[in-house]
Amino acid sequence: MTNNARDAILQRLQNSQPSFDNSDKSVSVEAPEWPIKERIEQFKSILESVRAEVLLAHPDHWTDTLKSLAKKKQLNNLLFAKKGPLGKTIEDAWDVNEQPSLVNNERPISEWKESLFFHIDAAVTSSRAAIAETGSLVLWPTEHEPRSWSLVPPVHFVVLDADKLYNTFAEVVEHEQWQQGMPTNALLISGPSKSADIEQTLAYGVHGPTDLIVIVLT
Amino acid sequence: MQQSAEFHTRVEHALANGQIKTSFRSAMDGLMAKRKAAFPDPEALETLRFRGAQIRANSLSKLHELLEQLENNCHKNGIQVHWAERIEDANNIVLTIMQNHQADLLIKGKSMVSEEMELNRFLEQHGIECIESDLGEYILQLAGEPPSHIVAPAIHKSRQQIAQLFNEKFPDIPYSDDVDRLTRNAREILRKKFYAARVGLSGVNFAVAETGTLCLVENEGNGRMCTTVPPVHIAVTGIEKVVEKLEHIPPLLKLLCRSATGQAITTYFNMITSPRKQGEKDGPEEIHLVLLDNGRSRIYEDDELITTLRCIRCGACMNHCPVYARIGGHAYGSTIPGPIGSILEPQKAGLDKLGDLPSASTLCGACAEVCPVHIPIPKLLNRLRFERTRNDHAGATLGQSSGRTVMEAGIWKGWSWVHSQPRLYRLAMYIITRLRKLLPQRIGPWTQVRKAPHIAQKTLHELALKEGFNDK
Ligand code: SF4
């Protein structure tokens, strides 16, 4: 059945291939190119306009920023990836009994789904790159920092290296040659979850995080 | 003809409904202003639209190759591809997957193709519960209504109506018409469903042939939930959604987000390329892609009408349409309303069924002016009006000639005959101008809101002769 459908559809499309111009001459779509300082400013202002928080921090002291924000938000716990790129720094910076308590869980999510869904207050992850034009974080979740970490907990902290801040999405795709190999899941995240489905009024924190906090290392 | 009467009744009801008038007008004004602000440089916008149109046209020009490439790459990545000629086939494919997993709950992200399939109704007949998780779609599911806009489905509902609805369905939750409170309530209700569902379903905004990647655009995170948490993910899409290369995605994404709601980008852009790999801790273990034809390959046969398939479903044409803003989405009676619906839906369902839609337009051209992929909507509306009455059976459009009436055809035959005989023409004009007082003052619906045309005493021809113009 399915195979018949496949062949029939493809056959019909092939038989009636249109006669219009199919050239793919690229018209040059003008792309902004900002120096790094402006890039950070643009990134910050556009993210803040959708109620994300963006903080600049020194590469050696960013855990202080993370800690103070986590305390201010009165979080009970913070999910982090011990084996991820931020793992060691975070672990070293936290005292044993310090609040919020650090949670590390390397098991498949299905084995601890309930606590991820209903008990984890916040998660912290790294990011692969970011985009100034649209205020977007680029995440390629990994086995250490799974994709649901940036989705299920109500608060998501992201640590971004300012060197990884590109001008545009097109630039990221081209520069990193994404077509050579895409990961299981690639994400652009550009703010906390939101909806305008009721009377076009913006409400934040629909299904994903209510708070998105970006710590930019400069 | 019965469908035509129903259409007119719906329109009359909509026109008499004051709430539709105010809620749509203000919402559309807001969306138009936001789109305008998102494209401050008209020249840059034109270049980008040109590029968008080119990418979509290019993809369509080699659609069969790209679909095969997409299928190959999906297979390589571990995504299972299914093909469906008609909506029944697509529904059955989804049902079989559900049954194979003994799943009785389907959590759904926003998908216009699943609306086209009427998937919820179908699965419910087979004892499977479907839950819409997009906030707007969820509200409509509670209300038992179809969407009235492709981007903002519940745009016709007021905050108070929604609050009332929640109160009826969930009497245990205290009444509130505060938007934040309502949103939080929905979050809590739906979170449990995401947690429990074994299968999630989504649409697809773009499918990239070169890498076998499915792209999803959304703000709420429900699309990510549906495609991340349940062990099985089913994506349903029309065969026209494929684009050739990954580098084609950034310009299309930019056009889509800015045209739709004036946002620089949506909160989430979700690119899915494979099921969970060895060692990964989450994500579905199985992904199914259902490719639906349902009339699209017939639209594809016509070199002019094929441009219908470029659409990236931004909704800008409806936001800018004076008719849509006045009658709302439901009056159209088709899955997709507004200008794009009026060209797409009659081609899918047949002009015998939805042939009135191409006439429900003033041809003002606002839609074509904003369409990010340059679909010449007014031209296609005209073309479909022609298809509906032509009788040379030379087109592929479903329901061709279904609107042709003997009387109308006779009148035009007579008209063209008179116009090809100079003497007869002059005689006819002489008589009409002299007997103008006797012409009827009431001409059907035309004179309900207008005066009947006033015919001059003398023809232009006579006046010109009198002024000394030469007949030759
Ligand atoms: S026809 Fe054009 S404007 Fe209308 S929804 Fe499709 S892409 Fe958008």
Short mmCIF file of C-alpha atoms in Angstrom, two decimals, chain B residues 68-81 209-212 273-275 277:
data_model
loop_
_atom_site.label_atom_id
_atom_site.label_comp_id
_atom_site.label_asym_id
_atom_site.label_seq_id
_atom_site.Cartn_x
_atom_site.Cartn_y
_atom_site.Cartn_z
CA GLU B 68 13.49 10.79 -2.81
CA GLN B 69 16.58 12.41 -1.38
CA LEU B 70 14.68 13.27 1.79
CA GLU B 71 13.44 9.71 2.09
CA ASN B 72 16.94 8.32 1.60
CA ASN B 73 18.49 10.59 4.16
CA CYS B 74 15.71 9.99 6.67
CA HIS B 75 16.23 6.26 6.29
CA LYS B 76 19.94 6.68 6.80
CA ASN B 77 19.26 8.70 9.93
CA GLY B 78 16.78 6.15 11.25
CA ILE B 79 13.55 8.01 10.53
CA GLN B 80 10.82 5.83 9.00
CA VAL B 81 9.07 7.38 6.02
CA ALA B 209 16.30 17.00 1.69
CA GLU B 210 20.07 17.34 1.88
CA THR B 211 20.30 16.24 5.53
CA GLY B 212 16.96 14.56 6.22
CA THR B 273 17.47 14.68 12.29
CA SER B 274 17.34 11.29 13.96
CA PRO B 275 15.83 9.24 16.76
CA LYS B 277 21.28 7.56 19.39
#
